[in-house]
Short mmCIF file of C-alpha atoms in Angstrom, two decimals:
data_model
loop_
_atom_site.label_atom_id
_atom_site.label_comp_id
_atom_site.label_asym_id
_atom_site.label_seq_id
_atom_site.Cartn_x
_atom_site.Cartn_y
_atom_site.Cartn_z
CA MET A 1 11.75 -13.17 -25.61
CA THR A 2 15.08 -13.85 -23.88
CA ALA A 3 15.12 -10.83 -21.41
CA GLN A 4 15.80 -11.90 -18.18
CA LEU A 5 15.73 -9.64 -15.08
CA ASP A 6 19.67 -8.96 -13.77
CA HIS A 7 18.49 -7.17 -10.62
CA THR A 8 16.69 -4.38 -9.08
CA ILE A 9 16.93 -2.21 -5.74
CA VAL A 10 14.87 -1.98 -3.63
CA HIS A 11 15.27 1.11 -1.43
CA SER A 12 15.53 1.08 2.53
CA SER A 13 16.29 2.59 5.65
CA ASP A 14 18.82 0.57 6.63
CA ARG A 15 20.52 -1.33 3.47
CA PHE A 16 22.68 -3.59 5.71
CA GLU A 17 19.60 -4.17 8.12
CA SER A 18 16.80 -5.57 5.09
CA ALA A 19 19.38 -7.64 3.45
CA ARG A 20 19.95 -9.31 6.58
CA PHE A 21 15.92 -9.79 7.11
CA LEU A 22 16.10 -11.06 3.82
CA THR A 23 19.37 -13.59 3.83
CA GLY A 24 18.15 -15.15 7.53
CA LEU A 25 14.75 -16.18 6.16
CA LEU A 26 16.08 -17.79 3.16
CA GLY A 27 18.31 -18.92 5.79
CA GLU A 28 21.64 -17.89 3.63
CA SER A 29 24.40 -16.15 4.28
CA GLU A 30 25.10 -12.45 4.46
CA PRO A 31 24.45 -10.30 1.81
CA GLY A 32 27.31 -9.01 0.06
CA ALA A 33 28.18 -5.46 -0.77
CA PHE A 34 27.94 -3.54 -4.61
CA GLY A 35 29.12 0.06 -4.52
CA PRO A 36 26.14 1.52 -2.25
CA PHE A 37 23.96 -1.89 -2.26
CA ALA A 38 23.30 -4.63 -0.25
CA THR A 39 23.31 -7.30 -2.36
CA VAL A 40 20.89 -10.70 -2.24
CA ARG A 41 21.32 -13.15 -4.91
CA VAL A 42 18.52 -15.24 -5.49
CA GLY A 43 18.81 -18.91 -6.72
CA ASN A 44 18.39 -18.28 -10.70
CA GLY A 45 21.19 -15.54 -10.21
CA VAL A 46 19.24 -12.48 -10.34
CA THR A 47 19.79 -9.87 -7.89
CA ILE A 48 17.74 -7.68 -4.55
CA ASP A 49 20.15 -4.88 -4.18
CA TYR A 50 18.84 -2.45 -1.08
CA ALA A 51 19.80 0.85 -1.72
CA ASP A 52 19.70 3.45 1.66
CA SER A 53 16.46 5.43 0.72
CA ILE A 54 17.83 9.67 0.15
CA VAL A 55 14.84 10.11 1.61
CA ASP A 56 12.95 10.01 4.81
CA ARG A 57 11.43 6.37 5.88
CA ASP A 58 7.93 7.64 5.77
CA ARG A 59 8.07 8.40 2.22
CA ILE A 60 9.44 4.76 0.65
CA VAL A 61 7.42 3.21 -2.05
CA MET A 62 6.44 -0.17 -0.36
CA GLN A 63 6.90 -2.81 -2.58
CA HIS A 64 6.45 -6.30 -3.30
CA LEU A 65 9.03 -9.26 -3.77
CA ALA A 66 7.35 -13.14 -4.19
CA PHE A 67 9.53 -15.96 -3.82
CA LEU A 68 9.11 -19.35 -5.21
CA VAL A 69 10.29 -22.19 -3.67
CA SER A 70 10.59 -24.98 -2.87
CA GLU A 71 7.94 -27.29 -0.43
CA GLU A 72 11.11 -28.04 2.16
CA GLU A 73 12.17 -24.38 2.02
CA PHE A 74 8.98 -22.96 2.50
CA ASP A 75 8.81 -25.04 5.96
CA ASP A 76 12.37 -23.74 6.85
CA ILE A 77 11.72 -19.72 6.09
CA CYS A 78 8.06 -21.24 7.94
CA ALA A 79 9.51 -21.07 10.73
CA ARG A 80 12.34 -19.16 10.53
CA ILE A 81 9.72 -16.25 10.69
CA ALA A 82 7.80 -17.91 13.49
CA GLU A 83 10.74 -18.48 15.67
CA ARG A 84 11.16 -14.92 14.98
CA GLY A 85 8.06 -13.93 16.18
CA LEU A 86 7.51 -12.00 12.92
CA PRO A 87 3.82 -11.44 12.05
CA TYR A 88 2.55 -13.31 8.66
CA TRP A 89 -0.02 -13.62 6.94
CA GLY A 90 -2.04 -15.37 4.05
CA GLY A 91 -2.86 -12.56 1.93
CA PRO A 92 -1.05 -9.70 1.11
CA HIS A 93 -3.83 -7.36 2.23
CA HIS A 94 -2.85 -8.62 6.04
CA LEU A 95 -6.62 -9.67 6.84
CA GLU A 96 -5.45 -13.63 7.18
CA PRO A 97 -3.07 -13.03 10.29
CA GLN A 98 -0.59 -15.48 11.36
CA GLN A 99 -2.27 -18.13 8.79
CA ILE A 100 -1.00 -19.18 5.09
CA ASN A 101 -2.51 -19.63 2.05
CA HIS A 102 -3.66 -22.77 0.02
CA ARG A 103 -4.42 -21.05 -3.24
CA HIS A 104 -2.82 -22.58 -7.04
CA HIS A 105 -1.99 -25.64 -6.23
CA GLY A 106 0.83 -24.49 -3.38
CA ARG A 107 1.70 -22.65 0.04
CA GLY A 108 2.33 -18.93 0.47
CA VAL A 109 2.91 -16.64 3.04
CA TYR A 110 3.44 -12.73 3.57
CA VAL A 111 5.44 -11.33 6.17
CA ASP A 112 7.14 -7.71 6.17
CA ASP A 113 10.77 -6.53 5.94
CA PRO A 114 11.74 -3.80 8.46
CA ASP A 115 10.95 -0.88 5.71
CA GLY A 116 7.19 -2.81 5.01
CA HIS A 117 7.66 -4.52 2.25
CA ALA A 118 5.68 -7.14 1.58
CA ILE A 119 7.75 -10.01 0.92
CA GLU A 120 5.99 -13.18 -0.09
CA PHE A 121 7.46 -17.09 -0.13
CA LEU A 122 5.01 -19.47 -2.30
CA THR A 123 5.85 -23.18 -3.55
CA HIS A 124 3.69 -23.19 -6.74
CA PRO A 125 3.35 -20.43 -9.82
CA TYR A 126 0.43 -18.48 -10.35
CA VAL A 127 -1.61 -20.30 -12.11
CA GLU A 128 -4.46 -18.53 -14.16
CA GLU A 129 -7.63 -20.70 -12.79
CA GLU A 130 -9.79 -22.79 -15.72
#
């Protein structure tokens, strides 16, 4: 299959606040603007396009975004999470507060963005256990 993800749209209560949250953790510059979106370009050319929700914040459907990063980038992201005093978890269900995980032959951490979307950073892609 040759299909590749080009972009995804994430609804938010403030598109630039949410996009800046992500670029801040990634250590990237300001998000871009494209039409009604605040855009964050990630390493493989995909853009995360934040859109202001036309419904109230309580009705935004939460999404999960996972980013594969290097070991060094992971350390930098964890340092930025700590600097900001953000809560983080070792798993998606918020059962391992202020912990990272060591699953799938790497490390992972979960943090929620301003609208409650789950942002995951991991250093190794998920693999099936044999």
